[in-house]
CSV table of C-alpha atoms in Angstrom, one decimal:
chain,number,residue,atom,x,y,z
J,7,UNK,CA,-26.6,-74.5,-155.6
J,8,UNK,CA,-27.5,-71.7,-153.1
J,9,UNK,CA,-30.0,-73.7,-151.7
J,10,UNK,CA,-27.6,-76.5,-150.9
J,11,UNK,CA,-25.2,-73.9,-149.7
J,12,UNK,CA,-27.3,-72.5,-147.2
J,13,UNK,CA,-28.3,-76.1,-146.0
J,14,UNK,CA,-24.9,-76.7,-145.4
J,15,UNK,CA,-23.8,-73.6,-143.4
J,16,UNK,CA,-27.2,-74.1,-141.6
J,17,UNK,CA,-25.9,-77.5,-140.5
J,18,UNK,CA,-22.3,-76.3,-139.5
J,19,UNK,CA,-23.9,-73.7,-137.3
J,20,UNK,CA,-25.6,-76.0,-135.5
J,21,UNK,CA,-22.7,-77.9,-135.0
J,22,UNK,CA,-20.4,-75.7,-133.9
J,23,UNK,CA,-23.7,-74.1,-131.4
J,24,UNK,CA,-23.4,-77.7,-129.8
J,25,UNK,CA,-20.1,-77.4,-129.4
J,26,UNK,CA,-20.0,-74.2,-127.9
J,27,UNK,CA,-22.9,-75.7,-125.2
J,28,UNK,CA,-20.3,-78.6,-124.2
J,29,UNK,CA,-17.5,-76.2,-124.1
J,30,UNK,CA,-19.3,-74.0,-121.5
J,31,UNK,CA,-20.5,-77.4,-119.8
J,32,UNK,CA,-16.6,-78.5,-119.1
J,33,UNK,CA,-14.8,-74.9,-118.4
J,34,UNK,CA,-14.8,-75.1,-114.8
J,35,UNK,CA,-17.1,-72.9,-112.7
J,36,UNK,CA,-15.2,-70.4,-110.5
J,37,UNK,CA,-17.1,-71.3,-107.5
J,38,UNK,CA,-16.1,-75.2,-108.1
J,39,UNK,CA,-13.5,-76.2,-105.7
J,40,UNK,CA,-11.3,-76.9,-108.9
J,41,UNK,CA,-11.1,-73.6,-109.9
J,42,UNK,CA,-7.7,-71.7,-109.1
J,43,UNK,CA,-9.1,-68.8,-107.3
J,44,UNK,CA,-11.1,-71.7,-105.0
J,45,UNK,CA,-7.8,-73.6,-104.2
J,46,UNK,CA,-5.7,-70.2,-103.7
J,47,UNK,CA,-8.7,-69.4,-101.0
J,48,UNK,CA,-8.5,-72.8,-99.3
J,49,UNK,CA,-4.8,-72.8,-99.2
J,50,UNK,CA,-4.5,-69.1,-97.6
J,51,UNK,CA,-7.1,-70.7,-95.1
J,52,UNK,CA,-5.7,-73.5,-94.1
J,53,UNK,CA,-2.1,-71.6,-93.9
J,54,UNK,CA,-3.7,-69.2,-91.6
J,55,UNK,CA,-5.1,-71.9,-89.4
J,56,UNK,CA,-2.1,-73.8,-89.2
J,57,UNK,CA,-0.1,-70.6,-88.5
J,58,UNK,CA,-2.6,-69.1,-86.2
J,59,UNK,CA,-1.3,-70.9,-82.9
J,60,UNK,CA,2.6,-70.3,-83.4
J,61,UNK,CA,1.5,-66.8,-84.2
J,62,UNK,CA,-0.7,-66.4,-80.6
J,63,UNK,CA,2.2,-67.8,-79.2
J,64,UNK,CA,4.7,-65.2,-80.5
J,65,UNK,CA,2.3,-62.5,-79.6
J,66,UNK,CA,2.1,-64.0,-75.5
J,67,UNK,CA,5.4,-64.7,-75.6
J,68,UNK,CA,6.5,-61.0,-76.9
J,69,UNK,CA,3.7,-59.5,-74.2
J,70,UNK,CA,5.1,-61.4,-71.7
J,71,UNK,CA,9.2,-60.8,-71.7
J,72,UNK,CA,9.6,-58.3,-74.5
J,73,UNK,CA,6.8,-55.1,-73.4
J,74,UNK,CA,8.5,-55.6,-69.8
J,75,UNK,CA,11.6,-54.5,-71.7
J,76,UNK,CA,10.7,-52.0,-73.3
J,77,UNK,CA,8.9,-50.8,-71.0
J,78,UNK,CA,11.8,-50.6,-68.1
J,79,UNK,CA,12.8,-47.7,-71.0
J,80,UNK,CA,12.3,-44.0,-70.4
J,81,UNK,CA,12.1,-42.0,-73.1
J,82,UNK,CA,15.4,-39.8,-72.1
J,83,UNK,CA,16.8,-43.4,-72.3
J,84,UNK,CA,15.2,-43.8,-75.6
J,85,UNK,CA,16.9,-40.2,-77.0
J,86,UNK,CA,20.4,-41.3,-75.8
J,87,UNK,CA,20.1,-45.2,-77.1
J,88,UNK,CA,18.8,-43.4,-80.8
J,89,UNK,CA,21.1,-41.4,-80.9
J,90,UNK,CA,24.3,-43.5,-79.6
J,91,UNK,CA,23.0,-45.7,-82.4
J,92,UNK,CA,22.9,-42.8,-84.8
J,93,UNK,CA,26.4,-41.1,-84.0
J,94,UNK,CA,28.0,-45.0,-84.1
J,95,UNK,CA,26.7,-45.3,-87.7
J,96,UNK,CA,27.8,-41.6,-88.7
J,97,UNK,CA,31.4,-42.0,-86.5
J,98,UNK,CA,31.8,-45.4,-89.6
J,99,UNK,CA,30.8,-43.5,-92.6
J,100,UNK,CA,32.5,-40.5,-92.4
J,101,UNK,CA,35.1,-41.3,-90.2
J,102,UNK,CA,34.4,-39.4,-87.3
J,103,UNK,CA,36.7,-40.3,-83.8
J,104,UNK,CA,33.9,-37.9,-82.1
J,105,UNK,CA,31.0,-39.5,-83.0
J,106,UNK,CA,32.1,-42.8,-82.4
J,107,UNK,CA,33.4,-41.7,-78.4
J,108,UNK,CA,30.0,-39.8,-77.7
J,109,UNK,CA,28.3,-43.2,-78.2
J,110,UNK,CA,30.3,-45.1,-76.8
J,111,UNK,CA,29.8,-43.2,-74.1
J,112,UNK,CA,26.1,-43.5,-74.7
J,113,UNK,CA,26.4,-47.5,-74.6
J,114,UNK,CA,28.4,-47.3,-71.7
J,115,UNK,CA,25.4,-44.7,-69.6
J,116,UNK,CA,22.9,-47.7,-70.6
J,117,UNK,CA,25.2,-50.2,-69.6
J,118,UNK,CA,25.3,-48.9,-66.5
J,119,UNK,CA,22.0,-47.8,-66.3
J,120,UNK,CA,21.0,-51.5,-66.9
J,121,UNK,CA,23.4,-53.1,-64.1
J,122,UNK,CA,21.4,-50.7,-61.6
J,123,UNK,CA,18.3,-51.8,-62.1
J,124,UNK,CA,18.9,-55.2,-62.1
J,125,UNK,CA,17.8,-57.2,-59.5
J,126,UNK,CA,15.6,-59.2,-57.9
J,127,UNK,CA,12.7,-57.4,-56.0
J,128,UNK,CA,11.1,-59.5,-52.9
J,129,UNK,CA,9.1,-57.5,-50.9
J,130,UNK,CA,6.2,-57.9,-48.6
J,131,UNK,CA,3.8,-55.0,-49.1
J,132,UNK,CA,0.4,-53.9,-47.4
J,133,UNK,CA,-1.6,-51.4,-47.8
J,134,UNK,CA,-4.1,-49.9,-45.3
J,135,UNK,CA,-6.7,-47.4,-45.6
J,136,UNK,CA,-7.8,-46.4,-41.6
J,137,UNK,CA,-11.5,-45.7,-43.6
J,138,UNK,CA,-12.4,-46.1,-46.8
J,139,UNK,CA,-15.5,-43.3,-46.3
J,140,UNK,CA,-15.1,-40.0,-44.8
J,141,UNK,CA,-16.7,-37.3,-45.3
J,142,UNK,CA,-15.6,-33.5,-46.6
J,143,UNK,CA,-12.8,-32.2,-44.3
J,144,UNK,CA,-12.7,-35.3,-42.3
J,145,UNK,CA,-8.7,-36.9,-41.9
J,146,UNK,CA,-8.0,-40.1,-44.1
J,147,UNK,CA,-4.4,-41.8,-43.3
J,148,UNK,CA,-3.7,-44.8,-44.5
J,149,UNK,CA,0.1,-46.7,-43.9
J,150,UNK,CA,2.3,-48.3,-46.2
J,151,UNK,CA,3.9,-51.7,-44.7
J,152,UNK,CA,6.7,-53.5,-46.4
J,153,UNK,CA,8.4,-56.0,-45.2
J,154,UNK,CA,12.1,-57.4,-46.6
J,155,UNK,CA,11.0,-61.0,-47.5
J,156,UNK,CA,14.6,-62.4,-49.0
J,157,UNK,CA,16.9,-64.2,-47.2
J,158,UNK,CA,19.8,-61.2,-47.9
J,159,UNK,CA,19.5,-57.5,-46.7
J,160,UNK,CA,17.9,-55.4,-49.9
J,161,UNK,CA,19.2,-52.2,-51.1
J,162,UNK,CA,17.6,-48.9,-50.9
J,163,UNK,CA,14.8,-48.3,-53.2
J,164,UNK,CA,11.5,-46.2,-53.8
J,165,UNK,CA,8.0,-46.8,-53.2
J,166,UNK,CA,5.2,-44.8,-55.8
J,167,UNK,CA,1.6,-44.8,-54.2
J,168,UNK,CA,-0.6,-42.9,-56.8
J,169,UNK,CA,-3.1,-40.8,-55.0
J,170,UNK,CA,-5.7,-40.1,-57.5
J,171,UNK,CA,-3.6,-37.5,-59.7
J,172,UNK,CA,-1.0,-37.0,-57.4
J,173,UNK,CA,2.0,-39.9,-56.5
J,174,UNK,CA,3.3,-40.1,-53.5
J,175,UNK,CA,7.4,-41.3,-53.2
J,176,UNK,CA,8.1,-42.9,-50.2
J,177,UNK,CA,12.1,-43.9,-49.4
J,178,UNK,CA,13.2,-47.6,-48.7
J,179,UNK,CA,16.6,-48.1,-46.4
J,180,UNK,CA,18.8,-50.6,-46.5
J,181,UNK,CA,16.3,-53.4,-45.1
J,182,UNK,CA,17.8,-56.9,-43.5
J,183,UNK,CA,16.1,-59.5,-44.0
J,184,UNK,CA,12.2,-60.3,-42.2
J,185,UNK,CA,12.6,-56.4,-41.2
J,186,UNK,CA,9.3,-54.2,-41.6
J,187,UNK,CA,9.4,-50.2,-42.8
J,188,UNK,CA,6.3,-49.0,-42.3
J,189,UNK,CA,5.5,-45.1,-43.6
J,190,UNK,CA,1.9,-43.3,-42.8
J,191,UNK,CA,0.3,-40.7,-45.3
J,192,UNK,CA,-2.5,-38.5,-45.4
J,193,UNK,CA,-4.9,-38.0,-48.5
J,194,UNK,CA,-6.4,-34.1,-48.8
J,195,UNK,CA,-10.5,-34.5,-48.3
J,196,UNK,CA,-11.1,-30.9,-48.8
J,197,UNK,CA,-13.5,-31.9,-52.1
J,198,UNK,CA,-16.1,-34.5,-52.7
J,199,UNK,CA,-14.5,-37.3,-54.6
J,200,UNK,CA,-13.7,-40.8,-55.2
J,201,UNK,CA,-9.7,-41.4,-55.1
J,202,UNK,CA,-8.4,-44.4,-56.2
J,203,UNK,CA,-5.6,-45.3,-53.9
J,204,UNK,CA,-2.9,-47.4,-55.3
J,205,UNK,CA,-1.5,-49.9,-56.2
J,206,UNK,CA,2.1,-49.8,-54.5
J,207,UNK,CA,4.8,-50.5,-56.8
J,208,UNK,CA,8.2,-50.4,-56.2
J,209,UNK,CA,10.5,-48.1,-58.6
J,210,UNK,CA,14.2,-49.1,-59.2
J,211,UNK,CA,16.1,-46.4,-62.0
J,212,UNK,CA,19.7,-45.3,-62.8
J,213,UNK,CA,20.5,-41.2,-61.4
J,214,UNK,CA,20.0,-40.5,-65.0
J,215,UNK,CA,16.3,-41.7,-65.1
J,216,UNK,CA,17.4,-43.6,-68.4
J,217,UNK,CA,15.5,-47.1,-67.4
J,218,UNK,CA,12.8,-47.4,-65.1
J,219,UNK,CA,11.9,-51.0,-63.6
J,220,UNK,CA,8.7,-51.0,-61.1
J,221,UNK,CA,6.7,-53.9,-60.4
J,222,UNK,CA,3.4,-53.6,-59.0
J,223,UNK,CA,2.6,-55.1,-55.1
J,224,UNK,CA,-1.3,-53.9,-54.2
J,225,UNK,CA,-4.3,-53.7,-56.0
J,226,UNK,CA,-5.8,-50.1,-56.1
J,227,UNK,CA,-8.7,-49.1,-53.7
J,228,UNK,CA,-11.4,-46.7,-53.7
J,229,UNK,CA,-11.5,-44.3,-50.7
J,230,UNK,CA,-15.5,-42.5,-50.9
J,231,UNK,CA,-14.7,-38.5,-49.7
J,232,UNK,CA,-19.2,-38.4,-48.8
J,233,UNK,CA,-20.9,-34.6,-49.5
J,234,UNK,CA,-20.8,-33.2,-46.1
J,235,UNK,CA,-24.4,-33.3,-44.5
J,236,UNK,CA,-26.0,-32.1,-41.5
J,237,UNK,CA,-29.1,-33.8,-39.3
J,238,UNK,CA,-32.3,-32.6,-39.4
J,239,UNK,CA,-34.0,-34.4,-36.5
J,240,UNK,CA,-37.7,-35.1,-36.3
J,241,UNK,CA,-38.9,-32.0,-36.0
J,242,UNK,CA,-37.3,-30.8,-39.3
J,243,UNK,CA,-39.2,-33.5,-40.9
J,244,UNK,CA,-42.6,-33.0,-39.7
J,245,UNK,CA,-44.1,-32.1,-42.9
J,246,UNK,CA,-44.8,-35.9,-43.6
J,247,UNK,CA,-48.2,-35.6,-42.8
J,248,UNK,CA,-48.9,-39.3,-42.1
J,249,UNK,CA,-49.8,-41.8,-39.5
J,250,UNK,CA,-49.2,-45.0,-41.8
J,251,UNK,CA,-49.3,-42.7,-44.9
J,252,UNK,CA,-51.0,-40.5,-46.6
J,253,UNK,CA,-54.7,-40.7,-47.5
J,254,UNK,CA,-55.7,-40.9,-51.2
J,255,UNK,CA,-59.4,-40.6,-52.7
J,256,UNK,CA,-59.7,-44.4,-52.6
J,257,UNK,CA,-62.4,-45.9,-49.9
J,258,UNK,CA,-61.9,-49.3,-48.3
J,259,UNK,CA,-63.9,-51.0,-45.9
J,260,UNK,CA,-60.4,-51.1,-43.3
J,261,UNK,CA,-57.7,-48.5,-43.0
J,262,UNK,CA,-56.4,-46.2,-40.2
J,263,UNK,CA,-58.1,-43.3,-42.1
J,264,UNK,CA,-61.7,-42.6,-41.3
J,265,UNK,CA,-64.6,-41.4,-43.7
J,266,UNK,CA,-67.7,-41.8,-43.0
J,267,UNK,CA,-70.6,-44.4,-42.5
J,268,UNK,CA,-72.3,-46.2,-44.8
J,269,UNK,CA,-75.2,-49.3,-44.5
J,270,UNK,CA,-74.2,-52.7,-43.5
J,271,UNK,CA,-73.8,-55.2,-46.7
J,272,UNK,CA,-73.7,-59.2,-46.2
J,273,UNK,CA,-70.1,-59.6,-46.0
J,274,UNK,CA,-68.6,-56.9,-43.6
J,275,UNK,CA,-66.3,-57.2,-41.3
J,276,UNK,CA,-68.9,-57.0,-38.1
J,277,UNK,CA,-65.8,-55.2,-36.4
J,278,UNK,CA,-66.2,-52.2,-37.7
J,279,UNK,CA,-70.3,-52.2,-37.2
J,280,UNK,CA,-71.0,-48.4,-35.6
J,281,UNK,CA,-73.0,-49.8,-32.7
J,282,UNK,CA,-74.4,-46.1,-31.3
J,283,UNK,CA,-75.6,-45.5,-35.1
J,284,UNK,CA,-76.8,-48.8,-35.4
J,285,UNK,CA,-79.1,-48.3,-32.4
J,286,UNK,CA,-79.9,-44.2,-33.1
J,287,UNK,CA,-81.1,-45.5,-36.7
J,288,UNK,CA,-82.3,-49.2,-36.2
J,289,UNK,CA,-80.3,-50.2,-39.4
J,290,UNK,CA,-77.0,-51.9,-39.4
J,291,UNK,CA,-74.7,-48.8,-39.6
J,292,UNK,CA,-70.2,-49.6,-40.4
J,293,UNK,CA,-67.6,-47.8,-41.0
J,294,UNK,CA,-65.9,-46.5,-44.2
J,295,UNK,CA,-62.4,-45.8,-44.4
J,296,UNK,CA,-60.0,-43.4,-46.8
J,297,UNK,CA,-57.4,-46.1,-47.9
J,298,UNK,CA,-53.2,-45.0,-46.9
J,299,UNK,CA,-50.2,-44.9,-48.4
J,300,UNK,CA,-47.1,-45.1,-47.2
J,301,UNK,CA,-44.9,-42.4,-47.4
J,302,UNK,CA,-42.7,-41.8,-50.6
J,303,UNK,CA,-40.0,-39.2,-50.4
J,304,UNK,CA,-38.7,-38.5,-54.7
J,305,UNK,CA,-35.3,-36.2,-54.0
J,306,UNK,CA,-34.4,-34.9,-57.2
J,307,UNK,CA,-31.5,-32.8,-57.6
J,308,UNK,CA,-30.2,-31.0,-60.7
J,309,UNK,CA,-26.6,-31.6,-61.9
J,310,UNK,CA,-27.1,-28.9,-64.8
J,311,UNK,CA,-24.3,-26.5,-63.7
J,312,UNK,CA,-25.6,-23.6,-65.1
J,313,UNK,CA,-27.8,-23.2,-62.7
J,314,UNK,CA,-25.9,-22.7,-60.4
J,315,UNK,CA,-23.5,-19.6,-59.6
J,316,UNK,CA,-21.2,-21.3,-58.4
J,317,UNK,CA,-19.1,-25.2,-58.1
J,318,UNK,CA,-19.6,-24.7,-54.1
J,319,UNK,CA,-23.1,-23.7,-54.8
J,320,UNK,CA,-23.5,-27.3,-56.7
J,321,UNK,CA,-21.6,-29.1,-53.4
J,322,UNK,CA,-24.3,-27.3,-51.6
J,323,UNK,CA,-27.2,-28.9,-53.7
J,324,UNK,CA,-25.5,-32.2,-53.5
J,325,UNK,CA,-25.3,-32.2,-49.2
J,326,UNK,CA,-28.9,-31.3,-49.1
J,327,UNK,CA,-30.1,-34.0,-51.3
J,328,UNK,CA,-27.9,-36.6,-49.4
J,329,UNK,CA,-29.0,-34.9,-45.8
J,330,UNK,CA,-32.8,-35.3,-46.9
J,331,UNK,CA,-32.3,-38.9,-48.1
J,332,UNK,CA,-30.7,-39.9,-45.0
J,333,UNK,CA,-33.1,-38.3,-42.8
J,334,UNK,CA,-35.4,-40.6,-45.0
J,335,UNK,CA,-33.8,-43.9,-44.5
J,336,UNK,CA,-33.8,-43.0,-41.0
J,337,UNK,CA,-36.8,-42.9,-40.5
J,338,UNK,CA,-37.3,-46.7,-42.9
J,339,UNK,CA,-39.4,-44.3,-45.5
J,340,UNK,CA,-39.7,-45.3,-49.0
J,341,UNK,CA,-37.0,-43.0,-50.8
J,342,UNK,CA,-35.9,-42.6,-54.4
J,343,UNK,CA,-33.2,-40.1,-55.6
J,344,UNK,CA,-32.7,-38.9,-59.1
J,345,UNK,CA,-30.9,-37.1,-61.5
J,346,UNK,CA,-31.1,-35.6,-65.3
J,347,UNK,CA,-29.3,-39.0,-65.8
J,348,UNK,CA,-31.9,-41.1,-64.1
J,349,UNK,CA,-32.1,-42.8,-60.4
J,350,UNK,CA,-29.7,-43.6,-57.8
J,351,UNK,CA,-29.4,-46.7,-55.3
J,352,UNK,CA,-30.8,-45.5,-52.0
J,353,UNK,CA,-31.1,-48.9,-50.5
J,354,UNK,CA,-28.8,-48.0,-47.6
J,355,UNK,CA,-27.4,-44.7,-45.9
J,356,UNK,CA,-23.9,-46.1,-47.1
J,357,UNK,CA,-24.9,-46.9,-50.7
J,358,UNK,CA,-27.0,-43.3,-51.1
J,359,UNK,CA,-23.4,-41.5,-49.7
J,360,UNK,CA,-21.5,-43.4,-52.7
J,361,UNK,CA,-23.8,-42.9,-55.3
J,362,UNK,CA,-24.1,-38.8,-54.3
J,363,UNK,CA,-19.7,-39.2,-54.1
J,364,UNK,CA,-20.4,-39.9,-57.9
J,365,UNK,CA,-22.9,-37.1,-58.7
J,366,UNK,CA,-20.8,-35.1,-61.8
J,367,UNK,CA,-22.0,-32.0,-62.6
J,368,UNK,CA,-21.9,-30.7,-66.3
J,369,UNK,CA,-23.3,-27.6,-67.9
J,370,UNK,CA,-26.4,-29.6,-70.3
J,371,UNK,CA,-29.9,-28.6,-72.2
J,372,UNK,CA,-32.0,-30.6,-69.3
J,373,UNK,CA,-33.4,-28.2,-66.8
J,374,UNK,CA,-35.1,-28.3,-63.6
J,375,UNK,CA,-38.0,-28.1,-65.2
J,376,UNK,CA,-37.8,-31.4,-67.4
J,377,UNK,CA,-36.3,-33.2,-63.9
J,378,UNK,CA,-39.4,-32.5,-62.3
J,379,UNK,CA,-41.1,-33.7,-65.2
J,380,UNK,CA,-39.1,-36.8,-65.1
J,381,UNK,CA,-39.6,-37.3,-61.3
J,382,UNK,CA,-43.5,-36.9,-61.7
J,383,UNK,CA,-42.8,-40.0,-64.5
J,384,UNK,CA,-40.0,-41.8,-62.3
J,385,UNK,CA,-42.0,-41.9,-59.2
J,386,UNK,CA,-45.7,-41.2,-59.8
J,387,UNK,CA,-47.0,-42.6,-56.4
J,388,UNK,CA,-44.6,-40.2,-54.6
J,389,UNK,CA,-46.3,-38.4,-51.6
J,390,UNK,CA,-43.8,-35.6,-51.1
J,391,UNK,CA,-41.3,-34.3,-53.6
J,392,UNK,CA,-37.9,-32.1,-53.5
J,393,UNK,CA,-36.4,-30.8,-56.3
J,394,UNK,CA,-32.7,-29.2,-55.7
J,395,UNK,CA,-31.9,-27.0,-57.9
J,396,UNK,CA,-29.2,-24.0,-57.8
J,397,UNK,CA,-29.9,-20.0,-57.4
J,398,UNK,CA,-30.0,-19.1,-60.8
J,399,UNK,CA,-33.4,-21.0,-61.1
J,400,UNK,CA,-36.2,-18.6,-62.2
J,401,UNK,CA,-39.3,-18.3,-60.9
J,402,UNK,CA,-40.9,-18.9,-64.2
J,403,UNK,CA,-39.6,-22.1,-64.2
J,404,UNK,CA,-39.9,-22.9,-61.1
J,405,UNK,CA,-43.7,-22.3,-62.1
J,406,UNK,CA,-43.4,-24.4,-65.1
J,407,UNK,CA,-41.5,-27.3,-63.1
J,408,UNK,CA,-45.0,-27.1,-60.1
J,409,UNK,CA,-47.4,-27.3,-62.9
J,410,UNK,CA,-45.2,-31.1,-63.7
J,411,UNK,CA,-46.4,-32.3,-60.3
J,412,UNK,CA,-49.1,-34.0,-60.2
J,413,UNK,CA,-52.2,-33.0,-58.1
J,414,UNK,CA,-51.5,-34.9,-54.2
J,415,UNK,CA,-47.9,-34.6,-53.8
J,416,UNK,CA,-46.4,-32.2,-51.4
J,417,UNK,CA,-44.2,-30.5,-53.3
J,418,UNK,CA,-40.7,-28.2,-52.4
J,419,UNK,CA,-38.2,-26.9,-54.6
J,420,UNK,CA,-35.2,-25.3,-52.5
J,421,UNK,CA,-33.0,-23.5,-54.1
J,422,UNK,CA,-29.2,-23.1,-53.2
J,423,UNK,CA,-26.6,-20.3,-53.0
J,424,UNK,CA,-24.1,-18.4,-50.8
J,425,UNK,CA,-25.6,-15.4,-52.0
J,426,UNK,CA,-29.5,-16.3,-51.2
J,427,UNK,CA,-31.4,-15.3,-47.6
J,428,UNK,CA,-33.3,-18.2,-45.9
J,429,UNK,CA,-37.1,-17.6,-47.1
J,430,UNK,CA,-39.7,-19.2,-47.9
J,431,UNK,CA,-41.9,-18.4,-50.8
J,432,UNK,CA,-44.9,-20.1,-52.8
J,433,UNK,CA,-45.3,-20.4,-56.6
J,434,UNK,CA,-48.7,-22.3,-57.5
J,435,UNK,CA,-48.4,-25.6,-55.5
J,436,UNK,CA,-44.8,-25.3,-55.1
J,437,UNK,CA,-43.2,-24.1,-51.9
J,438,UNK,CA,-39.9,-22.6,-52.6
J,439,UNK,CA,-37.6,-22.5,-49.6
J,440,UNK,CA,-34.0,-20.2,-50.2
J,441,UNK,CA,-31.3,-21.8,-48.7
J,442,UNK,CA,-27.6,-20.3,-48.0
J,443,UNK,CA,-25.6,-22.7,-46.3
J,444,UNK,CA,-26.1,-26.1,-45.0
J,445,UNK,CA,-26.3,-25.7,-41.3
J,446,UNK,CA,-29.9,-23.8,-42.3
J,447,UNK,CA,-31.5,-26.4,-43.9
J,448,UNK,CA,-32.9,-27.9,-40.9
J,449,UNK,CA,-34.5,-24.1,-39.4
J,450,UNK,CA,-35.7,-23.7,-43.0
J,451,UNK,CA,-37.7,-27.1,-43.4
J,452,UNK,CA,-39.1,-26.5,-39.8
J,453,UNK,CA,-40.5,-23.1,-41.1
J,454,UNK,CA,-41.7,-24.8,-44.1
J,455,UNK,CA,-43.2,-27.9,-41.7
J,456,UNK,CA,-44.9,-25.0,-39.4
């Protein structure tokens, strides 16, 4: 009996195990695209890319006639309209006869704030920069032409011409229609800087400043205020101590550069046979030359501010590295100009004055001793080297930045500040040359040439 018991329930479990099996074979997977999680997935996808369009539509159509809106708004407008709403909602619940005139006489300020600044702008507007680069202290003017281009005489208005920080207001008459106003301005070049000039836009508000409708006529332009330099002339530069370049430990059999003699092998050039050696010594006697390279001027100068005493100390540093690279292109020598933040273009005279218009100085942990380290790195077949670095440079690292130079290359640290004396001094390889102001620079690289 208990064996045919236990038989049976033996048999039942095994049915009911089968079932279980084709059970878990049918219930749907949750990853099968039957499942409802799957089809609430597919239908938020497909509503999204059905609504998608409409909705990028909304969003250009809202950027393009609603942010104009609410951007004519000022925020004193925005105060009165809040609280004209406010005081209309109070002046209904409690009642109050007060509340309800003070905004209405808020609706009726933006009421007519709006009928003031409505209207149709048509103006013809230039603007002219005389020079887009001058240097420090020189006179920039530019002029501001606008001309009424409407069929109808135009109502007096205002012109906004941001000046870098600064905006400048010019006044609009009554204008007929074809007639020009022209107004000239001058822009302050007392600092090295580039000022974005622009863009014109017309301004139309209400006395009350509540809305402010402007609409923009130029596109903005850069006007380069160049580091004031000073020219050195040839003399200043005669430390480049080269006829084609400057001779390295290499040998070649033909260079500018002599060396020394040496006996004829099959293959010279017979031009360069020694003929009075040939005949002294009966042996076929030619010449050996040192090979040259061409000049390479590095100009590094440091933008670490605390090195310097001073910001018109760091304007200092930046003028004598633009002087020296000028002097350089001048003269169609290789150049390269650097920073703690890497190189500069120096293609051109014009594109070395823009890029040392950009020079930022910043107190930072780079010295002038891991420039000159970089420079060595940066420009390793340099022939002479000029590190700029400001007055509070010591001489210890002014040692450590000469032992970074590598053996061959001329090097010059010159350090600036109002309170140093022109001198010259040398530390290890390095020749350290004080300067003061500018207008030394040239009598202190001739000293240093001499």
């Amino acid at each position: 009996m208990t064996e045919t018991a236990t038989k049976r329930d033996t048999e039942q479990t095994g049915r009911l195990g089968g079932l279980g099996e084709t059970i878990r074979r049918v219930a749907p997977d949750k990853s099968s695209l039957l499942h409802p999680a799957s089809l609430a997935s597919k239908a938020t996808s497909l509503t999204e890319q059905y609504l998608q369009p409409g909705w990028q539509r909304a969003k250009n159509a809202a950027g393009r006639y609603l942010r104009p809106v609410l951007e004519t708004v000022s925020p004193l407008g925005w105060v009165v309209a809040g609280s004209a709403l406010l005081l209309l909602v109070l002046g209904a619940a409690f009642g109050w006869q007060e509340a309800k005139i003070a905004a209405l006489m808020g609706l009726f300020l933006l009421l007519l704030a709006i009928g003031l600044v409505l209207g149709r702008f048509s103006y013809g507007v230039a603007l002219d920069l005389a020079r887009t680069r001058v240097a420090v202290g020189d006179r920039a003017v530019g002029s501001v032409a606008v001309t009424n281009t409407a069929d109808k005489p135009l109502l007096p208005a205002a012109l906004e011409l941001p000046v870098g920080a600064a905006t400048a207001v010019f006044q609009l008459p009554r204008m007929k229609a074809g007639q020009v106003h022209e107004d000239l301005f001058t822009i302050p070049t007392q600092r090295r800087a580039v000022i974005v000039v622009g863009p014109v836009r017309s301004v139309r508000q209400d006395p009350l400043g509540l809305l402010r409708r402007q609409m923009m006529w130029t596109e903005p332009t850069e006007l380069f205020v160049h580091p004031r330099t000073t020219a050195l002339g040839s003399s200043a530069s005669g430390f480049i101590r080269d006829l084609e370049g400057l001779p390295t430990k290499e040998l070649a059999s033909a260079d500018v550069s002599f060396h020394a003699l040496r006996d004829y092998v099959p293959g010279d050039d017979r031009r360069y046979i020694h003929w009075k050696t040939t005949a002294r010594t009966n042996s076929l006697m030619v010449r050996q030359f040192e090979e040259t390279r061409r000049a390479h001027l590095a100009v590094a100068v440091s933008t670490n501010t605390e090195e310097y005493s001073s910001e018109e100390d760091f304007e200092l540093a930046v003028s004598v590295a633009a002087s020296i690279g000028l002097q350089a292109i001048r003269e169609q020598r290789n150049l390269s100009v650097l920073t703690q933040r890497g190189p500069l273009r120096s293609d051109t005279g014009r594109i070395l004055l823009d890029e040392m218009t950009r020079i930022e100085g910043k107190p930072q942990r780079s010295t002038a001793v891991e420039l000159a380290r970089g420079t060595a790195e940066a420009v390793p077949n340099a022939s002479v080297m000029f590190l700029v670095v400001g007055g509070q440079v010591s001489a210890t690292q002014l040692r450590q930045a000469s032992t970074a130079v590598p053996a061959g290359i001329r090097a010059f640290a010159i350090r600036c500040g109002a309170g140093l004396e022109a001198a010259r001094a040398t530390i290890g390889d390095l020749s350290v040359l004080s300067l003061p102001s500018l207008d030394d620079l040239a009598i202190v690289l001739r000293k240093a040439a001499a």
